[in-house]
Coordinates of C-alpha atoms in Angstrom, one line a residue:
Chain A
M519 CA -13.4 2.1 -0.4
I520 CA -13.3 0.1 2.9
I521 CA -15.6 1.2 5.5
R522 CA -15.5 -1.4 7.9
S523 CA -19.5 -1.6 9.8
T524 CA -19.2 0.8 13.1
D525 CA -20.9 -2.0 15.1
D526 CA -17.7 -3.7 15.4
I527 CA -16.1 -1.2 18.0
A528 CA -14.3 -2.8 20.9
P529 CA -16.3 -2.8 24.0
S530 CA -13.4 -0.9 25.9
E531 CA -14.5 1.8 23.4
I532 CA -18.2 2.5 24.4
T533 CA -19.0 4.1 27.6
P534 CA -20.7 2.5 29.9
Q535 CA -24.5 5.1 30.6
A536 CA -23.4 5.5 34.1
V537 CA -19.8 6.0 33.5
H538 CA -20.7 8.0 31.0
A539 CA -21.2 11.4 33.2
R540 CA -18.1 13.5 33.3
R541 CA -16.2 12.3 36.2
R542 CA -12.5 13.0 37.3
E543 CA -9.8 10.7 38.1
L544 CA -8.0 12.2 40.9
M545 CA -4.2 11.6 39.9
V546 CA -2.0 9.3 41.7
A547 CA 1.0 11.9 43.2
L548 CA 3.7 9.9 42.4
G549 CA 7.4 10.5 43.3
A550 CA 8.9 11.7 46.5
G551 CA 10.0 15.6 48.2
L552 CA 9.4 18.4 46.1
A553 CA 8.2 16.7 42.7
G554 CA 6.0 14.4 44.4
G555 CA 4.5 17.5 46.3
V556 CA 4.3 20.2 43.3
L557 CA 3.4 17.8 40.3
G558 CA 0.5 16.2 42.8
A559 CA -1.2 19.1 43.3
R560 CA -2.3 19.5 39.7
S561 CA -4.9 17.8 38.5
A562 CA -6.9 18.4 42.1
A563 CA -6.9 21.9 40.5
A564 CA -9.3 20.0 37.6
A565 CA -12.7 22.2 38.2
E566 CA -14.1 22.9 35.1
T567 CA -15.7 26.4 34.7
P568 CA -17.9 26.1 31.0
Q569 CA -18.1 29.9 30.1
A570 CA -18.6 29.7 26.3
E571 CA -21.5 29.2 24.8
L572 CA -23.4 25.9 25.5
L573 CA -24.4 23.5 22.4
D574 CA -27.9 22.1 22.9
G575 CA -29.3 19.0 21.4
V576 CA -25.9 16.9 21.4
T577 CA -26.3 13.2 21.5
R578 CA -24.1 10.4 22.5
G579 CA -21.9 9.2 20.1
R580 CA -20.9 5.9 18.6
F581 CA -17.1 6.4 19.7
A582 CA -16.3 6.8 23.2
T583 CA -13.3 6.3 25.6
S584 CA -13.9 5.7 29.1
E585 CA -10.8 7.2 29.7
A586 CA -10.1 10.4 32.2
Q587 CA -11.0 13.3 30.4
T588 CA -8.2 16.4 30.0
T589 CA -9.0 19.0 32.1
F590 CA -11.1 22.2 30.0
K591 CA -8.4 24.3 31.1
D592 CA -5.6 22.3 29.8
A593 CA -7.1 21.5 26.8
T594 CA -7.6 25.4 26.0
S595 CA -4.6 26.6 27.4
Y596 CA -1.8 24.3 25.9
N597 CA -2.3 24.6 22.0
N598 CA -0.6 24.3 18.8
Y599 CA -2.0 26.7 16.5
Y600 CA 1.2 28.2 14.8
E601 CA -0.7 30.9 12.8
F602 CA -1.0 32.8 16.3
S603 CA 2.3 31.5 17.8
T604 CA 4.6 28.8 17.8
D605 CA 4.6 29.2 21.7
K606 CA 1.7 26.7 23.1
Y607 CA 0.5 28.8 26.0
S608 CA -0.2 32.0 23.7
P609 CA -2.6 30.7 21.3
A610 CA -5.5 30.9 24.0
G611 CA -5.4 35.1 24.1
L612 CA -3.8 35.6 21.0
A613 CA -6.8 33.9 19.1
K614 CA -9.4 35.6 21.0
R615 CA -8.8 38.2 18.0
L616 CA -9.6 35.7 15.2
R617 CA -12.7 36.4 13.6
V618 CA -15.5 33.3 13.5
R619 CA -18.2 35.0 11.4
P620 CA -19.1 35.4 9.0
W621 CA -17.9 32.0 8.1
E622 CA -18.3 30.0 5.2
V623 CA -16.6 26.5 4.1
V624 CA -15.8 26.4 0.6
V625 CA -16.2 22.6 -0.5
D626 CA -15.1 21.9 -4.3
G627 CA -13.1 20.2 -6.6
E628 CA -13.7 16.4 -7.5
V629 CA -17.6 17.0 -6.6
A630 CA -20.9 16.6 -8.5
R631 CA -22.3 20.1 -6.4
P632 CA -19.7 22.1 -5.3
R633 CA -20.8 24.6 -2.8
T634 CA -20.1 27.2 -0.4
I635 CA -21.8 26.4 3.0
G636 CA -22.4 29.0 5.7
I637 CA -21.5 28.0 8.9
D638 CA -25.0 28.1 10.1
E639 CA -25.9 25.4 8.0
L640 CA -23.1 23.4 9.1
L641 CA -24.2 24.2 12.9
R642 CA -27.2 22.6 11.9
L643 CA -26.4 19.2 11.3
P644 CA -27.2 16.8 13.8
R645 CA -24.1 16.9 16.1
E646 CA -23.2 14.4 18.6
E647 CA -20.2 13.7 21.2
R648 CA -17.3 11.8 20.5
I649 CA -14.6 11.5 23.0
Y650 CA -11.4 10.9 21.4
R651 CA -7.7 10.4 22.3
M652 CA -5.5 13.0 21.2
R653 CA -1.8 12.2 20.5
C654 CA 0.4 15.0 19.7
V655 CA 3.1 14.5 17.4
E656 CA 5.5 15.7 20.3
G657 CA 5.1 13.2 22.6
W658 CA 1.9 14.7 24.8
S659 CA -1.7 13.4 24.3
M660 CA -4.9 14.4 26.2
V661 CA -8.5 12.8 25.8
I662 CA -11.3 15.2 24.4
P663 CA -15.0 15.2 24.0
W664 CA -15.8 16.5 20.8
V665 CA -19.0 17.6 19.5
G666 CA -19.5 17.6 15.9
F667 CA -20.6 15.5 12.8
E668 CA -18.9 12.9 10.3
F669 CA -16.7 14.4 7.6
A670 CA -18.6 11.6 5.8
R671 CA -21.9 13.8 6.3
L672 CA -20.5 17.1 4.6
A673 CA -19.6 14.9 1.7
R674 CA -22.6 13.7 1.0
L675 CA -23.6 17.6 0.5
V676 CA -21.5 17.8 -2.4
E677 CA -21.6 14.1 -3.9
P678 CA -17.5 13.3 -4.6
T679 CA -17.3 11.6 -8.3
S680 CA -15.3 9.0 -8.9
K681 CA -12.3 11.0 -9.5
A682 CA -12.0 12.0 -6.0
R683 CA -9.6 9.9 -4.2
Y684 CA -8.4 12.4 -1.5
V685 CA -9.6 15.2 0.4
E686 CA -7.4 18.7 1.2
F687 CA -8.1 21.0 3.7
I688 CA -7.3 24.5 4.1
T689 CA -7.0 26.7 7.4
A690 CA -8.2 30.1 7.3
S691 CA -5.5 32.9 7.0
Q692 CA -6.2 36.4 8.8
D693 CA -5.0 39.6 9.7
T694 CA -6.1 38.5 12.9
M695 CA -3.3 36.0 13.0
P696 CA 0.2 37.2 13.9
G697 CA 1.7 34.0 13.1
L698 CA 1.5 34.2 9.5
S699 CA 4.0 37.1 9.3
Y700 CA 6.3 34.6 10.0
R701 CA 6.8 31.6 7.3
V702 CA 7.5 28.6 9.7
L703 CA 5.5 27.0 7.5
D704 CA 3.6 27.8 3.8
W705 CA 0.7 29.4 4.9
P706 CA -2.1 28.7 4.9
Y707 CA -2.0 25.8 7.1
G708 CA -3.0 22.7 4.5
E709 CA -3.7 19.1 5.6
G710 CA -5.1 16.0 3.3
L711 CA -6.3 12.5 4.2
R712 CA -7.0 10.0 1.5
L713 CA -11.1 9.9 0.9
D714 CA -11.2 6.5 2.4
E715 CA -9.7 8.1 5.5
A716 CA -12.0 10.6 5.6
M717 CA -14.7 9.0 4.6
H718 CA -14.3 7.0 8.1
P719 CA -16.9 7.1 10.8
L720 CA -13.9 8.2 13.2
T721 CA -13.3 11.1 11.2
I722 CA -15.6 13.9 12.2
M723 CA -15.7 17.8 11.7
A724 CA -16.1 19.1 15.3
I725 CA -17.9 22.1 16.3
G726 CA -17.3 22.0 20.0
M727 CA -15.5 20.4 22.7
Y728 CA -16.7 19.6 26.0
G729 CA -20.6 20.6 25.6
Q730 CA -19.4 24.1 24.2
V731 CA -19.0 25.9 21.1
L732 CA -15.6 25.4 20.1
P733 CA -12.8 27.7 21.8
N734 CA -11.1 29.6 19.2
Q735 CA -7.6 28.6 20.3
N736 CA -8.9 24.7 19.5
G737 CA -10.0 26.3 15.7
A738 CA -13.0 27.6 15.8
P739 CA -15.5 27.6 14.4
I740 CA -15.1 24.3 12.6
R741 CA -12.1 22.0 12.7
L742 CA -11.1 18.7 11.9
V743 CA -10.4 15.4 14.2
V744 CA -8.5 12.3 12.7
P745 CA -8.1 10.3 16.2
W746 CA -5.7 7.7 14.7
K747 CA -3.0 10.5 13.5
Y748 CA -1.0 12.8 15.3
G749 CA -2.6 16.0 16.1
F750 CA -1.2 18.1 13.1
K751 CA -3.4 15.9 10.7
S752 CA -6.5 17.6 12.5
A753 CA -6.4 21.2 10.6
K754 CA -8.1 24.0 12.7
S755 CA -10.4 26.7 11.4
I756 CA -11.3 25.5 8.2
V757 CA -12.2 27.7 4.9
H758 CA -11.6 25.0 2.0
I759 CA -12.5 21.1 1.7
R760 CA -11.2 20.7 -1.8
F761 CA -11.6 16.7 -3.1
T762 CA -8.9 16.0 -5.2
A763 CA -7.6 13.0 -7.9
T764 CA -4.0 13.5 -6.4
Q765 CA -2.6 13.6 -3.2
P766 CA -2.5 17.2 -1.9
G767 CA 0.5 18.7 -0.2
T768 CA 0.4 18.8 3.8
A769 CA 1.9 21.9 5.6
W770 CA 4.3 20.0 8.2
N771 CA 5.1 17.6 5.4
K772 CA 6.5 20.5 2.9
A773 CA 8.4 21.7 6.0
A774 CA 10.3 18.6 6.6
A775 CA 9.3 15.5 4.7
N776 CA 11.5 13.4 6.5
E777 CA 10.0 14.1 9.7
Y778 CA 6.5 14.2 8.6
G779 CA 5.0 12.0 6.6
F780 CA 1.4 12.4 4.5
Y781 CA 0.1 9.3 6.5
S782 CA 1.2 10.7 10.1
N783 CA -0.5 7.5 11.8
V784 CA 0.1 7.4 15.7
N785 CA 2.9 4.4 15.1
P786 CA 5.0 3.7 18.5
E787 CA 7.1 1.7 16.4
V788 CA 8.1 4.5 13.8
D789 CA 10.6 7.0 16.0
H790 CA 10.2 10.7 15.1
P791 CA 14.1 11.2 13.7
R792 CA 14.7 13.6 17.0
W793 CA 12.5 11.8 19.4
S794 CA 11.2 8.3 20.5
Q795 CA 7.0 7.8 19.6
A796 CA 7.1 4.7 22.0
T797 CA 5.7 6.6 25.0
E798 CA 3.6 9.6 25.8
R799 CA 3.0 12.1 28.3
R800 CA -0.8 12.2 29.1
I801 CA -1.5 16.0 30.1
G802 CA -2.4 15.8 33.6
E803 CA -0.7 12.8 34.5
F804 CA 2.7 12.1 35.8
R805 CA 4.5 8.9 34.6
K806 CA 4.4 8.4 31.0
R807 CA 2.4 5.7 28.9
P808 CA 3.0 3.4 26.3
T809 CA 1.6 4.9 22.7
L810 CA -0.7 2.7 21.1
P811 CA -0.3 1.9 17.3
F812 CA -3.3 4.0 15.3
N813 CA -3.6 5.6 18.9
G814 CA -5.4 2.8 20.2
Y815 CA -7.9 2.7 17.0
A816 CA -6.2 -0.2 15.4
E817 CA -9.2 -2.3 15.5
Q818 CA -11.2 0.5 13.8
V819 CA -8.6 1.9 11.1
A820 CA -5.9 -0.7 10.4
S821 CA -7.5 -2.0 7.7
L822 CA -7.1 0.9 5.7
Y823 CA -3.5 0.1 5.3
T824 CA -3.6 -3.6 4.3
G825 CA -0.3 -4.7 2.6
M826 CA 1.4 -1.2 3.2
D827 CA 4.8 -0.6 4.4
L828 CA 3.9 1.7 7.2
R829 CA 7.5 2.5 8.2
K830 CA 8.0 3.9 4.8
N831 CA 4.4 5.6 4.6
F832 CA 4.5 7.2 8.2
Chain B
M590 CA 27.8 42.2 45.1
K591 CA 28.4 38.2 45.3
V592 CA 25.4 37.9 47.6
I593 CA 23.3 40.2 45.1
A594 CA 24.5 38.2 42.5
F595 CA 23.5 35.0 44.5
V596 CA 20.3 35.7 45.4
A597 CA 19.3 36.9 41.6
A598 CA 20.9 33.6 40.0
L599 CA 18.3 31.7 42.4
L600 CA 15.6 33.5 41.5
P601 CA 14.9 31.5 38.3
L602 CA 14.6 28.3 40.5
M603 CA 12.4 30.4 43.1
R604 CA 10.0 31.1 40.3
L605 CA 9.6 27.4 39.2
V606 CA 9.4 26.0 42.8
V607 CA 6.5 29.1 43.4
L608 CA 5.0 28.3 40.1
G609 CA 4.8 24.8 41.4
V610 CA 3.3 25.2 44.7
T611 CA 0.7 27.4 43.6
D612 CA 0.1 25.0 40.3
E613 CA 0.7 27.6 37.6
L614 CA 3.1 25.5 36.1
G615 CA 0.6 25.1 33.1
A616 CA -1.0 21.9 31.2
N617 CA 2.6 20.2 31.2
P618 CA 4.7 21.0 33.9
I619 CA 7.8 19.2 33.6
E620 CA 8.1 20.2 30.2
V621 CA 8.4 24.0 31.3
I622 CA 10.7 22.6 34.0
T623 CA 12.8 21.1 31.4
R624 CA 12.9 23.9 29.4
S625 CA 13.1 26.6 32.1
T626 CA 16.0 24.7 33.6
G627 CA 18.0 24.4 30.2
T628 CA 17.3 28.2 29.5
W629 CA 19.0 29.1 32.3
T630 CA 21.9 26.9 32.1
M631 CA 22.8 28.3 29.1
V632 CA 22.3 31.8 29.9
M633 CA 24.3 31.2 33.3
L634 CA 27.4 29.9 30.9
W635 CA 27.1 32.7 28.5
I636 CA 27.2 35.0 31.1
A637 CA 30.2 33.2 32.5
L638 CA 31.8 33.2 29.0
G639 CA 30.7 37.3 28.6
I640 CA 32.7 38.6 31.9
T641 CA 36.2 38.5 30.2
P642 CA 35.1 40.5 27.0
V643 CA 33.0 43.0 29.1
R644 CA 35.9 43.1 31.4
H645 CA 38.3 44.3 28.6
L646 CA 35.9 46.6 26.9
T647 CA 34.8 48.0 30.4
G648 CA 37.3 48.1 32.4
W649 CA 35.0 46.5 35.1
H650 CA 37.7 44.3 36.6
W651 CA 35.3 43.6 39.3
L652 CA 33.1 41.3 37.2
V653 CA 35.7 38.6 37.7
D654 CA 34.6 37.5 41.0
L655 CA 31.5 36.7 39.7
R656 CA 32.8 34.5 37.0
R657 CA 33.3 31.4 39.2
M658 CA 29.5 31.6 40.5
A659 CA 28.2 32.3 37.2
G660 CA 29.8 29.1 35.5
L661 CA 29.0 27.0 39.0
F662 CA 25.5 28.3 38.5
A663 CA 25.5 26.9 34.7
A664 CA 26.4 23.3 36.4
F665 CA 23.5 23.5 38.8
Y666 CA 20.6 24.5 36.5
G667 CA 22.5 22.1 34.0
T668 CA 22.2 19.3 36.8
L669 CA 18.4 20.3 37.4
H670 CA 17.7 19.9 33.5
L671 CA 19.9 16.7 33.4
T672 CA 18.0 15.0 36.4
T673 CA 14.5 16.5 35.0
Y674 CA 15.0 14.5 31.6
V675 CA 16.9 11.6 33.7
W676 CA 14.0 11.2 36.7
F677 CA 10.8 13.1 35.0
D678 CA 11.2 11.9 31.5
Q679 CA 12.6 8.8 31.3
F680 CA 12.1 7.2 34.7
F681 CA 15.7 6.3 34.7
D682 CA 15.1 4.2 31.8
V683 CA 19.2 3.2 31.7
P684 CA 18.4 1.5 27.9
A685 CA 15.8 4.0 26.6
M686 CA 18.2 6.7 27.7
W687 CA 21.6 5.1 25.9
H688 CA 19.2 4.6 23.1
D689 CA 18.5 8.9 23.0
I690 CA 21.9 9.3 23.4
L691 CA 23.5 7.4 20.6
K692 CA 20.4 7.9 18.1
R693 CA 19.2 11.3 19.0
P694 CA 22.1 14.2 17.9
F695 CA 20.5 17.0 20.0
I696 CA 20.4 14.5 23.2
T697 CA 23.9 13.4 22.3
V698 CA 25.5 17.0 22.4
G699 CA 23.3 18.1 25.5
V700 CA 24.8 15.0 27.3
A701 CA 28.4 15.7 25.9
A702 CA 28.1 19.5 27.1
F703 CA 27.2 18.5 30.8
L704 CA 30.0 16.1 30.6
L705 CA 32.6 18.6 30.3
L706 CA 31.0 20.7 32.8
I707 CA 32.1 18.5 35.3
P708 CA 35.5 18.8 35.4
L709 CA 34.9 22.5 35.1
A710 CA 32.9 22.9 38.2
I711 CA 35.0 20.0 40.5
T712 CA 38.0 22.3 39.7
S713 CA 36.7 25.4 40.0
T714 CA 38.5 26.0 43.7
D715 CA 41.5 28.0 44.3
R716 CA 43.1 25.2 45.4
W717 CA 42.6 22.9 42.1
Q718 CA 44.1 26.0 40.5
Q719 CA 46.8 26.1 42.6
R720 CA 47.1 22.0 42.3
M721 CA 47.0 22.2 38.5
G722 CA 49.1 25.4 38.0
T723 CA 47.4 28.7 36.4
R724 CA 48.0 27.5 32.7
N725 CA 47.1 24.0 32.9
W726 CA 44.0 25.3 34.8
L727 CA 43.1 28.0 32.2
R728 CA 43.6 25.6 29.6
L729 CA 41.3 23.4 30.9
H730 CA 38.3 25.8 31.3
R731 CA 38.5 26.9 27.9
L732 CA 36.3 23.7 27.4
A733 CA 33.6 26.4 28.8
Y734 CA 33.7 27.5 25.1
A735 CA 33.1 23.7 23.7
C736 CA 30.7 23.0 26.2
A737 CA 28.2 26.1 25.3
I738 CA 29.0 25.3 21.6
L739 CA 27.9 22.2 21.9
A740 CA 24.9 23.4 24.4
A741 CA 23.7 25.9 21.6
L742 CA 23.8 23.1 19.0
H743 CA 21.4 21.1 21.7
F744 CA 18.8 24.0 21.6
V745 CA 18.9 24.5 17.4
W746 CA 18.3 20.8 17.0
L747 CA 15.8 19.8 19.2
V748 CA 13.4 23.1 17.9
K749 CA 10.7 21.4 15.6
R750 CA 10.4 24.4 13.6
D751 CA 10.3 28.0 15.1
T752 CA 14.3 28.4 15.7
R753 CA 14.2 31.6 16.1
E754 CA 14.9 32.1 20.0
A755 CA 17.4 29.2 19.9
L756 CA 19.4 30.9 17.0
V757 CA 19.6 34.2 19.4
Y758 CA 21.3 32.2 21.7
A759 CA 23.5 30.7 19.0
G760 CA 24.1 34.3 17.8
I761 CA 24.8 36.1 21.3
L762 CA 27.6 32.6 21.6
G763 CA 28.9 33.8 18.4
L764 CA 29.5 37.6 19.3
L765 CA 31.5 36.5 22.3
L766 CA 33.7 34.5 21.0
A767 CA 34.4 36.5 18.1
L768 CA 35.1 39.3 21.3
R769 CA 37.2 36.8 22.4
L770 CA 39.2 36.6 19.1
P771 CA 41.4 39.8 19.2
I772 CA 42.4 39.2 23.0
V773 CA 43.7 35.3 21.5
L774 CA 45.4 37.0 19.0
R775 CA 46.9 39.7 21.1
R776 CA 48.2 36.9 23.4
R777 CA 49.4 34.7 20.2
H778 CA 51.8 38.2 18.9
R779 CA 53.2 38.8 22.8
R780 CA 53.9 35.1 22.9
V781 CA 56.0 34.8 19.8
P782 CA 59.0 37.3 20.6
V783 CA 58.9 35.8 23.7
R784 CA 59.7 32.2 22.4
R785 CA 62.5 33.9 19.7
Q786 CA 64.7 34.8 22.9

């Protein structure tokens, strides 16, 4: 397994203490006439009103981009959570019904000590803030301050055996989820990573964001976050983690294998068959920006894929 | 009646303007504007195509007065839709758009649908109808069906996975085409003996 030392983080990825205090960059209103007026007005209304339960004991994480964070309002109102709805504005309301207690995560498969871990135990693990870019396969992106712990820490609790080569993540399926009645995907939602990807220090299990308990529509009470891959890889509301010897099937790959590969690393060079991945719209911004290889985390993760043809293994 | 229809057809645009000014267009305003103008292009085009069959079914012949307006509003919303793409999505990057048109079938058919709307909008006036002769004019304006089929494909092909809404539009178009069938057949029956004389 190749895990690079975490000391070689690009200086640009480390937030100076002075900048760390949350700040807002007002977007420069671009464009003339109606468009300029309408769109320029947006980010001025970025004031955040945290209402959920605050998480204490959150330390500053090792990885934090200094880019402007997406507003709490946008990050919690524009969500892909197909178990609730295929419309991105609906989960914010519909996911209120999600039952997040009691909650257990079954961790089994190729491990020495399979366990069923209650959410309270997971919430007691030391947690830190990780400010990550999140790039959706649909061509938009956000910057989100997650709160969580490295997946590797959870793996240590169950001791993966030498047979373990992949990790499968399975999302809850509850009667609170109206989207399940339509088989738009093969429920329950399953995602997967190679073991070295899962054990990489960038890969976290998030239990919060913006210093608060994770909102339901963002994948409460615990979700995966893999910042160098398209957003759909970061499965929400996890109930089952399975270490496997063989590559697990993944929801979007099963739905359309020619459009969504197992790896799904952010790659501006490999277009989605129906749209370009060269640029993205950062939510809150007017102009599009170029998409970076591995979503800007190439320095940390490119070595995981040495010798692999990333056009074939998209 | 025409005034009411005109104002009603402007409501979708008014809604976008109000939502924009009050910052209620959501996290991704450009996506909302693109979707909405695209939707209303189809709705207007479907209305324009639906007027003839509905007129035949109900005998409400006054509806024909609204057909041209519906068609022109389809062209209007279609222009807004395309402008949103060219300006706010591609920022006038001609090579990127050309690449899109060649490589992405849903863009190809979308642009084709818009191009078909142009001659229809230009020749929508009485004067053009006279200049072309009613028969040729009608023949040209049957392109509206081709345009609608392309627009429906544009919608179905762009959707990531949940095609239900797109298929509703395609289904209604299929129904409209099916309703046209008896009229087309009747016309053909009528024409055959005329030719034999």
